[in-house]
Amino acid sequence: MSSPFENPAFRYGIGLSGALILAFVALSYFEGTIRWIILGIAVLDALVTPMILKRAAT
């Protein structure tokens, strides 16, 4: 049985959806330094989550 994590579109979709939620919260509710920190975490989430999910598929 194949895992949905084997599909790159699924992995990147999960990473981007989490990053978009973080970016929305940062831009809507925060200002100053904390906004930039949350946006940085969003970028890391978009980049690292697909890599972690790829390892989960193997």
Coordinates of N, CA and C in Angstrom, one line a residue:
M1 N 0.9 -1.2 0.0 CA 0.0 0.0 0.0 C 0.9 1.2 0.0
S2 N 0.6 2.2 -0.9 CA 1.5 3.4 -1.0 C 1.0 4.4 0.0
S3 N 1.9 5.2 0.5 CA 1.6 6.3 1.4 C 1.3 7.6 0.7
P4 N 0.4 8.4 1.2 CA 0.2 9.7 0.5 C 1.5 10.6 0.6
F5 N 2.4 10.3 1.5 CA 3.6 11.1 1.7 C 4.6 10.8 0.5
E6 N 4.3 9.8 -0.3 CA 5.2 9.6 -1.4 C 4.9 10.6 -2.6
N7 N 3.8 11.3 -2.5 CA 3.4 12.2 -3.5 C 4.0 13.6 -3.2
P8 N 4.9 14.2 -4.0 CA 5.5 15.5 -3.7 C 4.5 16.6 -3.5
A9 N 3.5 16.6 -4.3 CA 2.5 17.6 -4.3 C 1.8 17.6 -2.9
F10 N 1.5 16.5 -2.4 CA 0.9 16.3 -1.0 C 1.9 16.9 0.0
R11 N 3.1 16.5 0.0 CA 4.1 17.0 1.0 C 4.3 18.5 0.9
Y12 N 4.4 19.0 -0.2 CA 4.6 20.5 -0.4 C 3.3 21.2 0.0
G13 N 2.2 20.6 -0.3 CA 0.9 21.2 0.1 C 0.7 21.4 1.6
I14 N 1.1 20.3 2.3 CA 1.1 20.4 3.8 C 2.0 21.5 4.3
G15 N 3.2 21.5 3.7 CA 4.2 22.6 4.2 C 3.7 24.0 3.9
L16 N 3.2 24.2 2.7 CA 2.7 25.5 2.3 C 1.5 25.9 3.1
S17 N 0.6 25.0 3.3 CA -0.6 25.3 4.1 C -0.3 25.8 5.5
G18 N 0.6 25.1 6.1 CA 1.1 25.5 7.5 C 1.7 26.9 7.4
A19 N 2.6 27.1 6.4 CA 3.2 28.4 6.3 C 2.3 29.5 6.0
L20 N 1.2 29.3 5.2 CA 0.2 30.3 4.9 C -0.6 30.7 6.2
I21 N -0.9 29.7 7.0 CA -1.6 30.0 8.2 C -0.7 30.8 9.2
L22 N 0.5 30.4 9.3 CA 1.4 31.2 10.2 C 1.6 32.6 9.6
A23 N 1.7 32.8 8.3 CA 1.9 34.1 7.7 C 0.6 35.0 8.0
F24 N -0.6 34.4 7.8 CA -1.8 35.1 8.0 C -1.9 35.6 9.5
V25 N -1.6 34.7 10.4 CA -1.6 35.1 11.8 C -0.6 36.2 12.1
A26 N 0.6 36.0 11.6 CA 1.6 37.0 11.8 C 1.2 38.4 11.3
L27 N 0.7 38.4 10.1 CA 0.3 39.7 9.5 C -0.9 40.3 10.0
S28 N -1.8 39.5 10.6 CA -3.1 40.0 11.1 C -3.0 40.4 12.6
Y29 N -2.2 39.7 13.4 CA -2.3 40.0 14.8 C -1.1 40.5 15.5
F30 N 0.1 40.5 14.8 CA 1.3 40.9 15.4 C 2.0 42.0 14.7
E31 N 2.9 42.7 15.3 CA 3.6 43.7 14.7 C 5.0 43.8 15.3
G32 N 5.9 44.4 14.6 CA 7.3 44.5 15.1 C 8.1 43.2 14.9
T33 N 9.0 43.0 15.9 CA 10.0 41.9 15.8 C 9.3 40.5 15.8
I34 N 8.2 40.4 16.6 CA 7.6 39.1 16.7 C 6.9 38.7 15.4
R35 N 6.5 39.7 14.6 CA 5.9 39.4 13.3 C 7.0 38.8 12.4
W36 N 8.2 39.4 12.4 CA 9.3 38.9 11.5 C 9.7 37.5 12.0
I37 N 9.7 37.2 13.3 CA 10.1 35.9 13.8 C 9.1 34.9 13.3
I38 N 7.8 35.2 13.4 CA 6.8 34.2 13.0 C 6.9 34.0 11.5
L39 N 7.1 35.0 10.7 CA 7.3 34.9 9.3 C 8.5 34.0 8.9
G40 N 9.6 34.2 9.7 CA 10.7 33.3 9.5 C 10.4 31.9 9.8
I41 N 9.6 31.6 10.8 CA 9.2 30.3 11.2 C 8.3 29.7 10.0
A42 N 7.5 30.6 9.4 CA 6.7 30.1 8.3 C 7.5 29.7 7.1
V43 N 8.6 30.4 6.9 CA 9.5 30.0 5.7 C 10.1 28.7 6.1
L44 N 10.6 28.6 7.3 CA 11.2 27.3 7.7 C 10.2 26.1 7.6
D45 N 9.0 26.4 8.0 CA 8.0 25.4 7.9 C 7.7 24.9 6.4
A46 N 7.7 25.9 5.5 CA 7.5 25.6 4.1 C 8.6 24.8 3.5
L47 N 9.8 25.0 4.0 CA 11.0 24.3 3.5 C 11.3 23.0 4.1
V48 N 11.1 22.9 5.4 CA 11.5 21.7 6.2 C 10.5 20.6 6.2
T49 N 9.2 21.0 6.3 CA 8.1 20.0 6.5 C 8.1 19.0 5.3
P50 N 8.2 19.4 4.0 CA 8.3 18.4 3.0 C 9.5 17.5 3.1
M51 N 10.6 17.9 3.6 CA 11.7 17.1 3.7 C 11.5 16.0 4.8
I52 N 10.9 16.4 5.9 CA 10.6 15.5 7.0 C 9.5 14.5 6.5
L53 N 8.5 14.9 5.8 CA 7.5 14.0 5.3 C 8.0 13.0 4.3
K54 N 9.0 13.5 3.5 CA 9.6 12.6 2.6 C 10.4 11.4 3.3
R55 N 11.0 11.7 4.4 CA 11.6 10.7 5.2 C 10.6 9.8 5.8
A56 N 9.4 10.3 6.1 CA 8.4 9.5 6.7 C 7.9 8.4 5.7
A57 N 7.9 8.8 4.4 CA 7.4 7.9 3.4 C 8.4 6.7 3.2
T58 N 9.6 6.8 3.5 CA 10.6 5.8 3.3 C 10.7 4.8 4.4

